[in-house]
Amino acid sequence: MNAYEEYMREISQPMRDELTNAGFDQLQTAEEVNEFMSSNQETALIVINSVCGCAAGLARPAAIESLKSEKKPAKIMTVFAGQDREATAQMREYFEGIEPSSPSMAIVDGGELKHFIPREQIEGYEIEDIVEQLTTAYQKYC
């Protein structure tokens, strides 16, 4: 690992911890993504995490806040764009027809994408708006 990669890993650790401390499981390799997507039979929220400001100020807080909803996904997972590149690229393969976007959030049921919130529906929005997008999707799919 070069100095830049080591620095970025160190910098991004608190951003990982924000989600894992809230109960999210990380998928860090393409194999872990494939295993999860092929074996999971429940609804899951998948957060594609990022180091950008809208991930810190909007996406992560909204994802965590949305889990206070009565109806919510059975599983909560995360991949980290720019850090776990192979895992992120593999997860995006499951989001057929969706442009790569980070941060972003997906609701899957089994291995099937049911709902997707791209960066364009996160950046510039209020946390409450994003929480509402998520909880509305939970009502429909969970």
Coordinates of C-alpha atoms in Angstrom, one line a residue:
M1 CA 0.0 0.0 0.0
N2 CA 1.5 3.4 -1.0
A3 CA 1.5 6.5 1.3
Y4 CA -1.6 8.0 -0.5
E5 CA -3.7 4.8 0.0
E6 CA -2.6 4.6 3.6
Y7 CA -3.6 8.2 4.2
M8 CA -7.0 7.8 2.5
R9 CA -7.7 4.6 4.5
E10 CA -6.8 6.5 7.7
I11 CA -8.9 9.5 6.7
S12 CA -11.9 7.4 5.7
Q13 CA -12.0 5.2 8.9
P14 CA -14.3 7.5 10.9
M15 CA -16.6 7.6 7.9
R16 CA -16.8 3.8 7.9
D17 CA -17.2 3.8 11.6
E18 CA -20.2 6.2 11.4
L19 CA -22.2 3.5 9.6
T20 CA -20.7 0.3 11.3
N21 CA -21.4 1.9 14.7
A22 CA -25.0 2.2 13.6
G23 CA -25.2 -1.5 12.8
F24 CA -24.3 -1.5 9.1
D25 CA -22.2 -4.5 7.8
Q26 CA -19.4 -3.7 5.4
L27 CA -18.9 -5.5 2.1
Q28 CA -15.2 -4.9 1.3
T29 CA -14.5 -7.4 -1.5
A30 CA -16.3 -8.4 -4.7
E31 CA -16.6 -11.9 -3.3
E32 CA -18.4 -10.6 -0.2
V33 CA -20.8 -8.6 -2.4
N34 CA -21.6 -11.6 -4.6
E35 CA -22.1 -13.8 -1.5
F36 CA -24.5 -11.3 0.0
M37 CA -26.4 -10.5 -3.1
S38 CA -26.8 -14.2 -4.1
S39 CA -27.7 -15.5 -0.7
N40 CA -29.7 -12.7 0.9
Q41 CA -33.5 -13.4 0.8
E42 CA -34.6 -10.3 2.8
T43 CA -34.9 -6.6 2.1
A44 CA -31.7 -4.7 2.6
L45 CA -30.6 -1.0 2.6
I46 CA -27.2 -0.7 0.8
V47 CA -25.4 2.6 1.3
I48 CA -22.6 3.4 -1.1
N49 CA -20.5 5.5 1.2
S50 CA -18.1 8.2 0.1
V51 CA -15.7 10.7 1.6
C52 CA -17.5 13.7 0.1
G53 CA -19.3 16.4 2.1
C54 CA -22.8 15.3 1.0
A55 CA -22.1 11.8 2.3
A56 CA -21.0 13.2 5.7
G57 CA -23.6 15.9 6.0
L58 CA -26.6 14.2 4.4
A59 CA -26.3 10.6 3.3
R60 CA -24.9 8.8 6.4
P61 CA -27.0 10.8 8.9
A62 CA -30.2 10.3 6.8
A63 CA -29.5 6.5 6.4
I64 CA -29.0 6.2 10.1
E65 CA -32.1 8.4 11.0
S66 CA -34.3 6.4 8.6
L67 CA -33.7 3.2 10.6
K68 CA -35.8 4.7 13.4
S69 CA -38.8 4.0 11.2
E70 CA -41.2 1.2 12.4
K71 CA -40.9 -0.5 9.0
K72 CA -37.3 -0.9 7.8
P73 CA -35.1 -3.3 5.9
A74 CA -34.0 -6.6 7.6
K75 CA -30.4 -5.9 6.7
I76 CA -28.2 -2.8 6.4
M77 CA -25.1 -3.0 4.4
T78 CA -22.5 -0.6 3.0
V79 CA -19.7 -0.5 0.4
F80 CA -17.2 2.4 0.3
A81 CA -16.7 4.0 -3.1
G82 CA -13.1 5.1 -3.7
Q83 CA -11.9 2.8 -0.9
D84 CA -13.2 -0.7 -1.6
R85 CA -13.2 -0.3 -5.3
E86 CA -13.7 -3.9 -6.3
A87 CA -16.6 -4.3 -3.9
T88 CA -18.2 -1.1 -5.1
A89 CA -17.8 -1.9 -8.7
Q90 CA -19.3 -5.4 -8.1
M91 CA -22.3 -3.9 -6.2
R92 CA -23.0 -1.5 -9.0
E93 CA -23.2 -4.5 -11.4
Y94 CA -26.4 -5.5 -9.5
F95 CA -27.9 -2.0 -10.2
E96 CA -28.5 -2.6 -13.8
G97 CA -29.2 0.5 -15.9
I98 CA -28.2 2.8 -13.0
E99 CA -25.3 5.3 -13.5
P100 CA -22.6 5.0 -10.8
S101 CA -23.2 7.5 -8.1
S102 CA -21.7 8.1 -4.7
P103 CA -23.0 8.5 -2.2
S104 CA -26.1 6.7 -3.1
M105 CA -28.6 4.3 -1.5
A106 CA -30.3 1.2 -2.7
I107 CA -33.1 -1.0 -1.4
V108 CA -32.8 -4.6 -2.6
D109 CA -35.1 -7.5 -2.0
G110 CA -33.1 -10.7 -2.4
G111 CA -30.7 -9.8 -5.2
E112 CA -33.2 -7.5 -6.9
L113 CA -32.9 -3.7 -6.9
K114 CA -36.2 -2.2 -5.8
H115 CA -35.4 1.5 -5.2
F116 CA -32.4 3.7 -5.8
I117 CA -31.5 7.1 -4.5
P118 CA -28.6 8.7 -6.5
R119 CA -26.4 11.5 -5.4
E120 CA -28.6 13.9 -7.3
Q121 CA -31.4 13.2 -4.8
I122 CA -29.1 13.6 -1.8
E123 CA -26.8 16.6 -2.6
G124 CA -28.7 19.8 -2.0
Y125 CA -31.6 18.2 -0.1
E126 CA -32.3 18.3 3.6
I127 CA -31.7 15.3 5.8
E128 CA -35.5 15.1 6.4
D129 CA -36.2 14.9 2.6
I130 CA -33.8 12.0 2.2
V131 CA -35.2 10.2 5.3
E132 CA -38.6 10.6 3.8
Q133 CA -37.5 9.1 0.5
L134 CA -36.1 6.1 2.4
T135 CA -39.0 5.6 4.7
T136 CA -41.5 5.8 1.8
A137 CA -39.5 3.1 0.1
Y138 CA -39.4 1.1 3.3
Q139 CA -43.2 1.2 3.4
K140 CA -43.4 -0.1 -0.1
Y141 CA -40.8 -2.8 -0.1
C142 CA -40.1 -3.9 3.5

